[in-house]
PDB file of C-alpha atoms and ligand atoms in Angstrom:
ATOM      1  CA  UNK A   3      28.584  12.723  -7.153  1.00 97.00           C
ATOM      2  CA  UNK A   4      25.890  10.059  -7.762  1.00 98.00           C
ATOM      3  CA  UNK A   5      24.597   7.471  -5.796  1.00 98.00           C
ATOM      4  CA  UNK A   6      23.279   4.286  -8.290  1.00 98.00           C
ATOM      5  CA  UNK A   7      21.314   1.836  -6.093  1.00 98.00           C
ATOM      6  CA  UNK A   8      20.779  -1.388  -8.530  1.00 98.00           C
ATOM      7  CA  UNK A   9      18.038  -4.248  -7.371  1.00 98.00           C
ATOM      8  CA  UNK A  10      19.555  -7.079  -9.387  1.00 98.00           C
ATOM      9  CA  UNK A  11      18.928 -10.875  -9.150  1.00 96.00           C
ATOM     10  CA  UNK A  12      21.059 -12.753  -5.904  1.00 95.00           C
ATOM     11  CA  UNK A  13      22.699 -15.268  -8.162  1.00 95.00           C
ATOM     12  CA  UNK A  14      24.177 -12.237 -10.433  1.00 97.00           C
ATOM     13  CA  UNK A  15      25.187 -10.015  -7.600  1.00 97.00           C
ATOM     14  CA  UNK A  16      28.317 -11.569  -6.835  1.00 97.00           C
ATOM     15  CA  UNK A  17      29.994 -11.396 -10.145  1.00 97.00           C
ATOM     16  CA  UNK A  18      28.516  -7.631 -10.316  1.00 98.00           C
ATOM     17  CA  UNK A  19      29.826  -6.611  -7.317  1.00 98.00           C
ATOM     18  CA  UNK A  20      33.651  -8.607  -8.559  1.00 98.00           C
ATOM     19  CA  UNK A  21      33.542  -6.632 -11.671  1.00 98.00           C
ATOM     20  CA  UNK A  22      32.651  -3.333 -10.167  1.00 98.00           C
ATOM     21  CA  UNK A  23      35.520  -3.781  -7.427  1.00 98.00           C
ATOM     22  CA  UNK A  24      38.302  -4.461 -10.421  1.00 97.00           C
ATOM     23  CA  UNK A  25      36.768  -1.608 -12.237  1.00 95.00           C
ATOM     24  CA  UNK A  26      37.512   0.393  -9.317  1.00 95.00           C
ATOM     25  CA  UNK A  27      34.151   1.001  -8.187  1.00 96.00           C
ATOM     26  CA  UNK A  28      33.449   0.826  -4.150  1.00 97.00           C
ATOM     27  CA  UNK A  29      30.061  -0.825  -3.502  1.00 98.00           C
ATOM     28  CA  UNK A  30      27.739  -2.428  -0.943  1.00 98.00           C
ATOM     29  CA  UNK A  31      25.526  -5.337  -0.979  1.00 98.00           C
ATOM     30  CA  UNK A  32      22.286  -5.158   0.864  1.00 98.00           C
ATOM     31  CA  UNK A  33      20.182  -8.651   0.864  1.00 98.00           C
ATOM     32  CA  UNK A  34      16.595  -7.448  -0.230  1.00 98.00           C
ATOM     33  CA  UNK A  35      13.270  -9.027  -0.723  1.00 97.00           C
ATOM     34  CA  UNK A  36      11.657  -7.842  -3.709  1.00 94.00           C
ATOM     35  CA  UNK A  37       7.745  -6.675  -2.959  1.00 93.00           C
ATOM     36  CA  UNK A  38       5.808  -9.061  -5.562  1.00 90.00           C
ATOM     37  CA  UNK A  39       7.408 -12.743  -5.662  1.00 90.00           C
ATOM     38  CA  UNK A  40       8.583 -12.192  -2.163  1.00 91.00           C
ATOM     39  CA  UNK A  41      11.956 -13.363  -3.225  1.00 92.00           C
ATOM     40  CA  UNK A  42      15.138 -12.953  -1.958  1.00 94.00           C
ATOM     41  CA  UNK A  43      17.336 -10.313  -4.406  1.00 96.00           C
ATOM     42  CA  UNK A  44      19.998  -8.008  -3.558  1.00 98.00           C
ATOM     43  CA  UNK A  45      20.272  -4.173  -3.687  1.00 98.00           C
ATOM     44  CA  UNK A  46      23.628  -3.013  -4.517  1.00 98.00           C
ATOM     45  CA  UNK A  47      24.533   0.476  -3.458  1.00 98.00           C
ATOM     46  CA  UNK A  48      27.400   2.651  -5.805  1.00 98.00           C
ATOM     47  CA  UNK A  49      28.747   5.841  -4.811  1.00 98.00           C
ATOM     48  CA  UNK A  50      30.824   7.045  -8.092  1.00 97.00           C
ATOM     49  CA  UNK A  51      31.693  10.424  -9.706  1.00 97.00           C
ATOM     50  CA  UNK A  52      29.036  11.446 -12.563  1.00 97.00           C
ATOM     51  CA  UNK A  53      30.871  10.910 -14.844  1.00 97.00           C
ATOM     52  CA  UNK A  54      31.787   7.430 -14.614  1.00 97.00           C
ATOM     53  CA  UNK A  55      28.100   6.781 -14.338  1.00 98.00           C
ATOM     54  CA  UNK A  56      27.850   5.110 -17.680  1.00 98.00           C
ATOM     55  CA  UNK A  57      30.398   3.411 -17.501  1.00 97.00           C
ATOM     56  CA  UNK A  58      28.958   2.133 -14.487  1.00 98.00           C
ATOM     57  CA  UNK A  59      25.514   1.211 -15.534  1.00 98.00           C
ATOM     58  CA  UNK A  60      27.393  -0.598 -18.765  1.00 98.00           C
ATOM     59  CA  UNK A  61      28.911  -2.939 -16.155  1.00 98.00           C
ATOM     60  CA  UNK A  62      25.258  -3.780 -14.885  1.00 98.00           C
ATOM     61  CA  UNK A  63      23.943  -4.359 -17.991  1.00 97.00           C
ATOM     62  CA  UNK A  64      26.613  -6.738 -18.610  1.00 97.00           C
ATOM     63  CA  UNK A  65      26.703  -8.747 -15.926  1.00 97.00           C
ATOM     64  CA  UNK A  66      22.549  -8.904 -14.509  1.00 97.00           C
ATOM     65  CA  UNK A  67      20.434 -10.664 -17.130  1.00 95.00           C
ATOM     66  CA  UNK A  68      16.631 -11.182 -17.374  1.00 96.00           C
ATOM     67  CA  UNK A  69      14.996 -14.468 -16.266  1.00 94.00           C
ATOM     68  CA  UNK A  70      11.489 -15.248 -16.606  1.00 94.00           C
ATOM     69  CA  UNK A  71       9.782 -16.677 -13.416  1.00 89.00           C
ATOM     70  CA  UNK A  72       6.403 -18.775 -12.491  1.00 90.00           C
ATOM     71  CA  UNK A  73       3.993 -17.079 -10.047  1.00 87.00           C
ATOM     72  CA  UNK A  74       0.966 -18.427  -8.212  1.00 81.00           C
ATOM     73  CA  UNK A  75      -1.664 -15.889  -8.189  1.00 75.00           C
ATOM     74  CA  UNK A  76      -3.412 -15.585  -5.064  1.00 74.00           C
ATOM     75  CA  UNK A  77      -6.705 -17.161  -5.189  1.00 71.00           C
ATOM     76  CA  UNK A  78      -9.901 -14.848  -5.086  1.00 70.00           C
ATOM     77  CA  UNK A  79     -12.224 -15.044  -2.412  1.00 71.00           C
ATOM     78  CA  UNK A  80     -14.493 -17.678  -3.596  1.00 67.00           C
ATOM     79  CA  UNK A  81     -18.048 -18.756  -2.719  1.00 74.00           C
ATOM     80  CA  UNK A  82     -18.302 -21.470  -0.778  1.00 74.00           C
ATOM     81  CA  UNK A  83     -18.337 -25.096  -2.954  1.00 75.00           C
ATOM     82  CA  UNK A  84     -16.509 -23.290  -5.930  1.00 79.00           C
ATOM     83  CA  UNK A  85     -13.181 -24.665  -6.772  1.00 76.00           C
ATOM     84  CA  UNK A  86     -10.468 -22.607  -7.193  1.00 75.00           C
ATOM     85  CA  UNK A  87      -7.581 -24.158  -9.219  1.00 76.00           C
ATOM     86  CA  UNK A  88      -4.719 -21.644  -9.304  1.00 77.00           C
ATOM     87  CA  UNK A  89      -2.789 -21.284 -13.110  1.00 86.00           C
ATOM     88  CA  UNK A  90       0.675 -19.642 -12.503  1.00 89.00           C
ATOM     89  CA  UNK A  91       1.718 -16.883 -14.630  1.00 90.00           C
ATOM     90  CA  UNK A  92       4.918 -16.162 -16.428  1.00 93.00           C
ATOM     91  CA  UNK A  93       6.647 -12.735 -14.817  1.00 93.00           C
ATOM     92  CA  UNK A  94       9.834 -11.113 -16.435  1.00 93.00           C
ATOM     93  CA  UNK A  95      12.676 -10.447 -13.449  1.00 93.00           C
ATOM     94  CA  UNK A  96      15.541  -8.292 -14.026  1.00 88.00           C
ATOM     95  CA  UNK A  97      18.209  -7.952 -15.461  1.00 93.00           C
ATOM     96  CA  UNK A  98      18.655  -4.984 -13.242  1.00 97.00           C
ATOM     97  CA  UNK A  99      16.274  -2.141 -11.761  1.00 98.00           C
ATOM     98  CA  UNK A 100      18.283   0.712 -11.606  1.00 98.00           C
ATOM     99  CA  UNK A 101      18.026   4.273  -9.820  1.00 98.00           C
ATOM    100  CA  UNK A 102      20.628   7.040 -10.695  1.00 98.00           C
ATOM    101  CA  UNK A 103      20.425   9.485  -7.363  1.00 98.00           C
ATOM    102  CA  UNK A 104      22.246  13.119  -6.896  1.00 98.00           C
ATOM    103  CA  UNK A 105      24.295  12.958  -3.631  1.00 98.00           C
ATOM    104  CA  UNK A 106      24.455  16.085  -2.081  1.00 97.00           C
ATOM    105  CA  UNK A 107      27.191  15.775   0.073  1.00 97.00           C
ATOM    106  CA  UNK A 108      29.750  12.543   0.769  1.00 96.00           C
ATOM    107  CA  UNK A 109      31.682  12.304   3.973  1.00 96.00           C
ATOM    108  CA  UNK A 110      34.279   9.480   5.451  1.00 95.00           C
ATOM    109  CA  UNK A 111      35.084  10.255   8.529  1.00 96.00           C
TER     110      UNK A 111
HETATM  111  P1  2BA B   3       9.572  -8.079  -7.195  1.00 54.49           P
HETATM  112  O1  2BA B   3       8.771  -6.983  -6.573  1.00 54.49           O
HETATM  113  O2  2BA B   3       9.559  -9.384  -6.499  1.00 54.49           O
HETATM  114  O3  2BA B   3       9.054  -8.234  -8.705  1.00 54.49           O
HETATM  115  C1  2BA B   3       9.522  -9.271  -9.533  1.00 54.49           C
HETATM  116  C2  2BA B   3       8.961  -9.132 -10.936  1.00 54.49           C
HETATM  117  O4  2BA B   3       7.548  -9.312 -10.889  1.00 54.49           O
HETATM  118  C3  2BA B   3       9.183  -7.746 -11.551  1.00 54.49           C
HETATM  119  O5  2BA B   3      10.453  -7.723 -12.189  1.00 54.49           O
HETATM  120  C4  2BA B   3       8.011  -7.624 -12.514  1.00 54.49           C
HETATM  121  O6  2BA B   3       8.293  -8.260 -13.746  1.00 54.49           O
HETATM  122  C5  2BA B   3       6.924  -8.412 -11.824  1.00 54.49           C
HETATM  123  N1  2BA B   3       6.016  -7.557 -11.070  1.00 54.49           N
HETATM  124  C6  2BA B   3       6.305  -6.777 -10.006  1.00 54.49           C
HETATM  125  N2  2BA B   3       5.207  -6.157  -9.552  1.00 54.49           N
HETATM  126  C7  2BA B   3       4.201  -6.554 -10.345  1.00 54.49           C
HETATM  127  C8  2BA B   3       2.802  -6.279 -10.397  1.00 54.49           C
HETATM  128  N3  2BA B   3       2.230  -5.445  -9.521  1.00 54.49           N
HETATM  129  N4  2BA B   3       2.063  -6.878 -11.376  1.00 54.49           N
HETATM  130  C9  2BA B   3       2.636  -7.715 -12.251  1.00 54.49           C
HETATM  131  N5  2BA B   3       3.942  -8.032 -12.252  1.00 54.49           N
HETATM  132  C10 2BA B   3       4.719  -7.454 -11.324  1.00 54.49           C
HETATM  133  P2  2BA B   3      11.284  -6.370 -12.231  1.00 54.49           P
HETATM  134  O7  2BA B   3      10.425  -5.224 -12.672  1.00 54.49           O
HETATM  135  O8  2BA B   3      12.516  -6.642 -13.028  1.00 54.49           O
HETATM  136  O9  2BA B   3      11.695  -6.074 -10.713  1.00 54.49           O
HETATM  137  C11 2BA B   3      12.657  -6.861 -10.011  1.00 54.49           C
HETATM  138  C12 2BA B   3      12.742  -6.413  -8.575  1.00 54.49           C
HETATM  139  O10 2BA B   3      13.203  -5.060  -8.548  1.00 54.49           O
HETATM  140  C13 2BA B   3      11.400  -6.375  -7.845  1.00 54.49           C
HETATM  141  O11 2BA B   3      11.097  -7.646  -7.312  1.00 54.49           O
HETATM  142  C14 2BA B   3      11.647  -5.330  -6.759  1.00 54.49           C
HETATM  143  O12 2BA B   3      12.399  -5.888  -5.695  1.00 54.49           O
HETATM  144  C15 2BA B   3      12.550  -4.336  -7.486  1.00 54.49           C
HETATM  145  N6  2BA B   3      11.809  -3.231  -8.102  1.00 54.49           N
HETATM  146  C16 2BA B   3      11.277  -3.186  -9.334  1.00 54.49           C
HETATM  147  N7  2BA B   3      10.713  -1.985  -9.576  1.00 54.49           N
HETATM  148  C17 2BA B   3      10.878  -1.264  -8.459  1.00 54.49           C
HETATM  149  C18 2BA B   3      10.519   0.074  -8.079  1.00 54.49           C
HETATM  150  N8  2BA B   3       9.845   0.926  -8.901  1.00 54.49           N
HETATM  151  N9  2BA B   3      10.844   0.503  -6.835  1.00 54.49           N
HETATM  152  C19 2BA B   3      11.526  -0.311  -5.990  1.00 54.49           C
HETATM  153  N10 2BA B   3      11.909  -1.574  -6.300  1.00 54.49           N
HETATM  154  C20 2BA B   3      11.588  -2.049  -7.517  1.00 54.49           C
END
């Protein structure tokens, strides 16, 4: 078994996690923050045989897509009287980060 945990944008993981559930695929959202923009995405966890794997990770790369977003730098630490003015800088998000995990063992109890 394999667990796929998938950090995709919040405004695609509805639809993703619609699709996977008709596709027969169980899943769970998890609201995340990613570590850079500080941004609210969403983790979505899939437990799934190996061998529907790609089949999985097709229906990912379907339904997440790439945006590009503006970031604010943080300013440097500047001497005093120097002005600072900040230029934001383009940053590629998504579609979908993806991790393919062995599970060792799967219970339900
Ligand atoms: P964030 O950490 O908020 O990153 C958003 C986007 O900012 C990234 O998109 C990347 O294009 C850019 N970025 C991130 N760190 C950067 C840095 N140190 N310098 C310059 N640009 C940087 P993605 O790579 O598509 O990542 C989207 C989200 O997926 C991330 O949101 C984070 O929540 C997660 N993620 C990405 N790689 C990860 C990893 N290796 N481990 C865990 N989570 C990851």
């Amino acid at each position: 078994m394999k667990l796929i945990i998938a950090i995709v944008h919040s405004d695609d993981a509805d639809a993703l996690v619609r699709v996977l559930q008709q596709s027969g695929c169980r899943s769970t959202r998890i609201s995340t923050t990613g570590g850079f923009l500080r941004e609210g995405n969403a983790t979505i966890l899939i437990g799934t045989e190996a061998t529907q794997v790609e089949e999985v990770l097709g229906v990912i790369r379907e339904n997440c897509h790439a945006r590009t977003q503006l970031v604010s730098p943080l300013p440097p630490v500047a001497e005093a009287g120097e002005l600072y003015v900040p230029r934001p800088v383009e940053v590629q998000v998504g579609g979908a980060i993806v991790f393919v995990l062995d599970v060792e063992r799967s219970e339900r109890f």
